[in-house]
PDB file of C-alpha atoms in Angstrom:
ATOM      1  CA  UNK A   1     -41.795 -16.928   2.126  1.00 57.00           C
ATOM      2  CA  UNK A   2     -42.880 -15.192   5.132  1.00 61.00           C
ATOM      3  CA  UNK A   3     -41.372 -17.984   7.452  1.00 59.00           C
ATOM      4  CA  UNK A   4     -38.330 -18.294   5.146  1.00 57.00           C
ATOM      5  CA  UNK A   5     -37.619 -14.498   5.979  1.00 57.00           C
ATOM      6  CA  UNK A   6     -38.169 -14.402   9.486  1.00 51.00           C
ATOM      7  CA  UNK A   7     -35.844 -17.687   9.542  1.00 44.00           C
ATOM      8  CA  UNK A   8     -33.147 -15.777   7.968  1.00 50.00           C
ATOM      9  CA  UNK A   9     -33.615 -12.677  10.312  1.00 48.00           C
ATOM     10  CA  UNK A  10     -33.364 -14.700  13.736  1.00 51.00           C
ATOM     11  CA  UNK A  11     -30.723 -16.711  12.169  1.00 50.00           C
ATOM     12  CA  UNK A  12     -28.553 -13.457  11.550  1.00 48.00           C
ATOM     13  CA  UNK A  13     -29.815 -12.227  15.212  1.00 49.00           C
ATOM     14  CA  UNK A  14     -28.249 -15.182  17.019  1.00 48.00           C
ATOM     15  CA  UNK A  15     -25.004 -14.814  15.306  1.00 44.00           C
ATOM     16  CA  UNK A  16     -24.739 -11.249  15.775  1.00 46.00           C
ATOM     17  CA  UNK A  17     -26.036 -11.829  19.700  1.00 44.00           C
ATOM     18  CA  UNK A  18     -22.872 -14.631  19.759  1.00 43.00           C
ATOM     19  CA  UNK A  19     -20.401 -12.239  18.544  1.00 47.00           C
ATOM     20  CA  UNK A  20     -21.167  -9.524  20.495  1.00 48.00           C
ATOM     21  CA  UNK A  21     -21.130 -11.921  23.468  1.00 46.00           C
ATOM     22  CA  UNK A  22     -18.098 -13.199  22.569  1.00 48.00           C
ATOM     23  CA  UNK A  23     -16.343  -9.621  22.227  1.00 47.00           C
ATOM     24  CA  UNK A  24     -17.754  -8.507  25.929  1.00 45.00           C
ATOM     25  CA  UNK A  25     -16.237 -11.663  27.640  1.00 41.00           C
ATOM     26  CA  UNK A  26     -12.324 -11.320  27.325  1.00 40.00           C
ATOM     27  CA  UNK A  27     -12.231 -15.381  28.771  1.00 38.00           C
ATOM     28  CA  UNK A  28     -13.695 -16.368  25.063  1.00 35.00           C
ATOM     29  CA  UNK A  29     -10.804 -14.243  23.431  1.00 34.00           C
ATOM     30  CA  UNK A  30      -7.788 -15.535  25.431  1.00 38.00           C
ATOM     31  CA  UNK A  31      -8.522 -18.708  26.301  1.00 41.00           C
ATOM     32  CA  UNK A  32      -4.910 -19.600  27.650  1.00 48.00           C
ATOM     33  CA  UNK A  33      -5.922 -16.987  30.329  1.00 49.00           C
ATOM     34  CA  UNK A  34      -8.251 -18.556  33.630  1.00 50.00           C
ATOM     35  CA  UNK A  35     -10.378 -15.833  34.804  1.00 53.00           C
ATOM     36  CA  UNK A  36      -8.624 -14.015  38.126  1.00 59.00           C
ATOM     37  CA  UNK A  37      -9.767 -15.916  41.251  1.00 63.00           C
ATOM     38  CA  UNK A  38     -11.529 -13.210  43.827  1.00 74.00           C
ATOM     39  CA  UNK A  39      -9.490 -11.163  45.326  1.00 77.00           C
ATOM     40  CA  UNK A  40      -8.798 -11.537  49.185  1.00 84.00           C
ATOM     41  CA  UNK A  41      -7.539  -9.282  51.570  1.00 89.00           C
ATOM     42  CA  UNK A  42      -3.665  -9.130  52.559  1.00 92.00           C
ATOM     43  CA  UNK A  43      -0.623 -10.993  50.426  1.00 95.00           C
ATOM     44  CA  UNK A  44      -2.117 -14.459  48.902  1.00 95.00           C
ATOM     45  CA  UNK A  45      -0.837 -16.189  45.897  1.00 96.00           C
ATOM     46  CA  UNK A  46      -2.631 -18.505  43.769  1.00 96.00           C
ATOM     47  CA  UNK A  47      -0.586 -21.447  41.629  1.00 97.00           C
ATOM     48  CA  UNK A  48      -2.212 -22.986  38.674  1.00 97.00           C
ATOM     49  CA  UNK A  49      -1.973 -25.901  37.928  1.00 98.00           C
ATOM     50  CA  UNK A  50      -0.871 -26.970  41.395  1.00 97.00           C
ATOM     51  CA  UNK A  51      -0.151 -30.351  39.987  1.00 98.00           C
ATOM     52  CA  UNK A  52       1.514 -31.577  36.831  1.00 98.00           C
ATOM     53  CA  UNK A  53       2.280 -35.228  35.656  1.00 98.00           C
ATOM     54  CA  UNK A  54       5.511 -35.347  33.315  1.00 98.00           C
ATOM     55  CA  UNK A  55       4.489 -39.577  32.926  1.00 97.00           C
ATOM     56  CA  UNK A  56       7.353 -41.653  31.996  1.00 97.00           C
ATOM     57  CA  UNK A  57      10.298 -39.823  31.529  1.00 97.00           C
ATOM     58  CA  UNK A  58      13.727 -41.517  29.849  1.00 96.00           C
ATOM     59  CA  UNK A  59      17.155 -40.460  31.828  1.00 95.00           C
ATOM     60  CA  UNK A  60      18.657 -40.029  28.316  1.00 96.00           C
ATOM     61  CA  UNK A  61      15.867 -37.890  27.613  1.00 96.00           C
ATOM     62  CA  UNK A  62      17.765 -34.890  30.425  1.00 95.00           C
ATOM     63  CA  UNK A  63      15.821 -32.950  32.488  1.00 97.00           C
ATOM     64  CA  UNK A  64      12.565 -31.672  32.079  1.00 98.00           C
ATOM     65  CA  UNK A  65      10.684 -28.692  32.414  1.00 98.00           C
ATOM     66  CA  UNK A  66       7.203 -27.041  33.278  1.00 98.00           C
ATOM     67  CA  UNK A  67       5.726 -23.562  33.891  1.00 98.00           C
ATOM     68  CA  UNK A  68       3.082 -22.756  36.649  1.00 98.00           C
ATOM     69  CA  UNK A  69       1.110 -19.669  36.725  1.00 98.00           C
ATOM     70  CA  UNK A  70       1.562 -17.757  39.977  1.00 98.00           C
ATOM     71  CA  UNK A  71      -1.295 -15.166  40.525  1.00 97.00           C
ATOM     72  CA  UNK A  72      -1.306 -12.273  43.560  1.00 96.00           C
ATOM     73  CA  UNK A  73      -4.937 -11.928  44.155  1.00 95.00           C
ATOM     74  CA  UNK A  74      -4.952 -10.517  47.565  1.00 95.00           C
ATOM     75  CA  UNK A  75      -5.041  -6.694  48.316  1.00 95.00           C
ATOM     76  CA  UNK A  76      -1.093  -6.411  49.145  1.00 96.00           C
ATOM     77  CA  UNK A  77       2.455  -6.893  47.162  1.00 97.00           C
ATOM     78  CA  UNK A  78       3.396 -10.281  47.670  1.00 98.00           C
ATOM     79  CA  UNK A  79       7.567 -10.242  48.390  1.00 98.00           C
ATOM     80  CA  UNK A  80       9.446 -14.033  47.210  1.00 98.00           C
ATOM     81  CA  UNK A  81      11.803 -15.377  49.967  1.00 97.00           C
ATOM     82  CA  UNK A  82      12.317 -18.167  47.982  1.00 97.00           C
ATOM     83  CA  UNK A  83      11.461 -21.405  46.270  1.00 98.00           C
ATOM     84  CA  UNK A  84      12.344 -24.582  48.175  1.00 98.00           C
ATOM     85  CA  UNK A  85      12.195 -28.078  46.416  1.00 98.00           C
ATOM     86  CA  UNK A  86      11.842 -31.383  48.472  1.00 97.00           C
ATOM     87  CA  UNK A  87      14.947 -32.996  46.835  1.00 96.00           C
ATOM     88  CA  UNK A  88      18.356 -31.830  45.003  1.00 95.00           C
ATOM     89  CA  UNK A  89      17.047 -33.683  41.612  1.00 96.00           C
ATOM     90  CA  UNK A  90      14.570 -31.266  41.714  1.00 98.00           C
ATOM     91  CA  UNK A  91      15.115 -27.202  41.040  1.00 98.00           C
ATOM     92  CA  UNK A  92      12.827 -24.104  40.860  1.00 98.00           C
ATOM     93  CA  UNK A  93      12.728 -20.312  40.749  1.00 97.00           C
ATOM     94  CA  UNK A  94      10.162 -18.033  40.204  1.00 98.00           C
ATOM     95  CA  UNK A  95      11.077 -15.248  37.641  1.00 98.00           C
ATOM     96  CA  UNK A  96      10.085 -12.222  39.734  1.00 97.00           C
ATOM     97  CA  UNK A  97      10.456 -11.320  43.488  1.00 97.00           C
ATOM     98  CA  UNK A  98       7.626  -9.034  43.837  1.00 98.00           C
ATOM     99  CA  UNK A  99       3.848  -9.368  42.829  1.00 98.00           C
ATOM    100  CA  UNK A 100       1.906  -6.048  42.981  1.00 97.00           C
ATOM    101  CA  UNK A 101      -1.896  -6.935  43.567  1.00 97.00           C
ATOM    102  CA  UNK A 102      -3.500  -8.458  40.507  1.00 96.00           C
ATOM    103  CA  UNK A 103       0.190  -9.324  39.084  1.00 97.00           C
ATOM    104  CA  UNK A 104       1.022 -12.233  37.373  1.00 97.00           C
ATOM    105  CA  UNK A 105       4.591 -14.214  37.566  1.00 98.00           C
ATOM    106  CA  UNK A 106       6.270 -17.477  36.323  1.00 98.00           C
ATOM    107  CA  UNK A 107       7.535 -20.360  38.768  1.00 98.00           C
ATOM    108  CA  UNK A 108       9.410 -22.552  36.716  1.00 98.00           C
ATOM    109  CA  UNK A 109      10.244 -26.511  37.996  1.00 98.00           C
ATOM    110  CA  UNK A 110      12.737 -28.557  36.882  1.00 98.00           C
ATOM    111  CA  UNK A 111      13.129 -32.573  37.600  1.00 98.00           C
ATOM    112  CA  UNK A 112      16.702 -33.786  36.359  1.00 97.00           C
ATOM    113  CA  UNK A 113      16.263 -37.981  36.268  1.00 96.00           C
ATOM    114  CA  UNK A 114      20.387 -38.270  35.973  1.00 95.00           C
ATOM    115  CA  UNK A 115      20.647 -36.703  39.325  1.00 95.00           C
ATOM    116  CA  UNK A 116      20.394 -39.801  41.342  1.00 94.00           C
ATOM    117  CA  UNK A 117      18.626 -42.747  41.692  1.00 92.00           C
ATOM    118  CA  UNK A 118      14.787 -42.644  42.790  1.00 87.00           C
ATOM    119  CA  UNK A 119      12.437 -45.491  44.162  1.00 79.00           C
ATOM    120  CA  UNK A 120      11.223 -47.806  41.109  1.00 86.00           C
ATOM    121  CA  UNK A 121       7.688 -46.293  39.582  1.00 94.00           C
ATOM    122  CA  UNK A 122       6.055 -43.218  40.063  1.00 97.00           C
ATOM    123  CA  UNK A 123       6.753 -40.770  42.800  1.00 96.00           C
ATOM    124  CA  UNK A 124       6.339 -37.244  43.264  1.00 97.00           C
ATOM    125  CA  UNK A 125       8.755 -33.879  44.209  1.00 98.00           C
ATOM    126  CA  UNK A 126       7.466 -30.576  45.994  1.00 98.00           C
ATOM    127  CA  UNK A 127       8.225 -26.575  45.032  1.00 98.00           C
ATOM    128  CA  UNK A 128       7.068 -24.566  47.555  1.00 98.00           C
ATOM    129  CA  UNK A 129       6.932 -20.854  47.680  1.00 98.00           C
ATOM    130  CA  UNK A 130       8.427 -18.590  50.437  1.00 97.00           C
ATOM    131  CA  UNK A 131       7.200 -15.416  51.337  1.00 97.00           C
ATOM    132  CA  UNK A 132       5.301 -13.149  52.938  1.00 97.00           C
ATOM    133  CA  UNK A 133       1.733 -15.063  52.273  1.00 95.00           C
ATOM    134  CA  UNK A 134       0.175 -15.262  55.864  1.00 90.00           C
ATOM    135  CA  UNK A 135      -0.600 -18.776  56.172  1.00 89.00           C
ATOM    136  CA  UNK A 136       0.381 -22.064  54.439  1.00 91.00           C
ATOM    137  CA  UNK A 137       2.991 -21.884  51.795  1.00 95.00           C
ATOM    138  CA  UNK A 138       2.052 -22.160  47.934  1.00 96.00           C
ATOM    139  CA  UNK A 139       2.953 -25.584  47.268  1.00 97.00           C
ATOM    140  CA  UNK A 140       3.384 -27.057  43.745  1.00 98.00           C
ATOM    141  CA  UNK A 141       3.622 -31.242  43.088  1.00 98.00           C
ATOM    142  CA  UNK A 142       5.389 -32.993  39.905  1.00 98.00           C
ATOM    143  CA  UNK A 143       5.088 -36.525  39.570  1.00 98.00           C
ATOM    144  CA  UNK A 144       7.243 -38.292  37.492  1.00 97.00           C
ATOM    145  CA  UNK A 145       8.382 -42.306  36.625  1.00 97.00           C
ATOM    146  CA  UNK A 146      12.234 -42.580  35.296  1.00 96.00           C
ATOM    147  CA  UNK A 147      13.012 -45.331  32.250  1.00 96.00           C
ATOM    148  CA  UNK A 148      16.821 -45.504  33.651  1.00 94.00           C
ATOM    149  CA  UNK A 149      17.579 -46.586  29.648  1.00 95.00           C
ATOM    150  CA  UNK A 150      21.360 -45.227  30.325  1.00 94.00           C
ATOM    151  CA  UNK A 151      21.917 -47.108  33.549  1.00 92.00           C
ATOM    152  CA  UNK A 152      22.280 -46.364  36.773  1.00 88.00           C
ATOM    153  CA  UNK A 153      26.025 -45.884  36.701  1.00 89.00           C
ATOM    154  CA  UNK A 154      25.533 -43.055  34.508  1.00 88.00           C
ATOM    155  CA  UNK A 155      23.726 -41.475  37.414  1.00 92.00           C
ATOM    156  CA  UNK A 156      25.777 -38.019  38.827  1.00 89.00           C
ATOM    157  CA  UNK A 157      25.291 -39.449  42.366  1.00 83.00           C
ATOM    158  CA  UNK A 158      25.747 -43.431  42.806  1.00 74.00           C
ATOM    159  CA  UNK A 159      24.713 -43.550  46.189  1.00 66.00           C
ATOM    160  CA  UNK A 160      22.351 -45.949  46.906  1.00 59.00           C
ATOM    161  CA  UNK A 161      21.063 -47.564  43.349  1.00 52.00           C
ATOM    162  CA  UNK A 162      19.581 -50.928  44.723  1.00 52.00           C
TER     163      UNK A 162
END
């Protein structure tokens, strides 16, 4: 009986030491929020994820969409220029122009597979952040594969479809 009790009492010890654990650590309560990367002196942005796969998209599916996470974890506001994309089928924006230290914003990138006619299989279009970031640019990559199920005529720019 003895064993039986002190069982029970380390069993109810454990879970209480979980809970409590669980309550201290805020990563365990929001787990759609990464813990802030270390902060480093001046403007610096971090983008997460800095890749993203949309697979094989169908043109008659329209254009598609995905959300990065843009973090300021450097000591100083971070001021948006802009957002440049390596090709017109591709568009971004980022939905704030200034990141106080510690702030959090949205850069949203859009691939549209009717805009014209990419290489056969799977290939891959840039966003990349302008501002005052010393250094290299925040860069994001999508890679995508169009099913051109509506044709290629159905394309806004013909151009070159061979």
């Amino acid at each position: 009986m003895a064993i039986k009790k002190i069982l029970w009492v380390s069993g109810a010890a454990a879970l209480v030491l979980v809970i409590a654990l669980a309550f201290k650590n805020p990563a365990t309560i929001q787990q759609d929020q990464p813990a802030d990367p270390e902060r480093v002196h001046g403007p610096h942005l971090v983008v997460e994820p800095s890749e993203y796969d949309f697979g094989k998209i169908k043109q008659s599916g329209g254009i598609v969409t995905k959300e990065f996470r843009v973090f300021n974890n450097g000591s100083e506001n971070v001021s948006i220029e802009e957002v440049l994309t390596s090709c017109s089928c591709t568009h971004a924006e980022m939905d704030k122009k200034l990141l106080s230290p510690g702030e959090r914003g949205t850069l949203t990138v859009s691939f549209d597979p009717n805009y014209h006619y990419e290489d056969d299989g799977r290939f891959f279009r840039t966003a990349t952040i302008t501002s005052n970031v010393h250094g290299e640019a925040p860069e994001v990559k999508i890679f995508v594969e169009v099913d051109y199920d509506l044709g290629k005529d159905a394309l806004k720019f013909k151009g070159n479809t061979e």
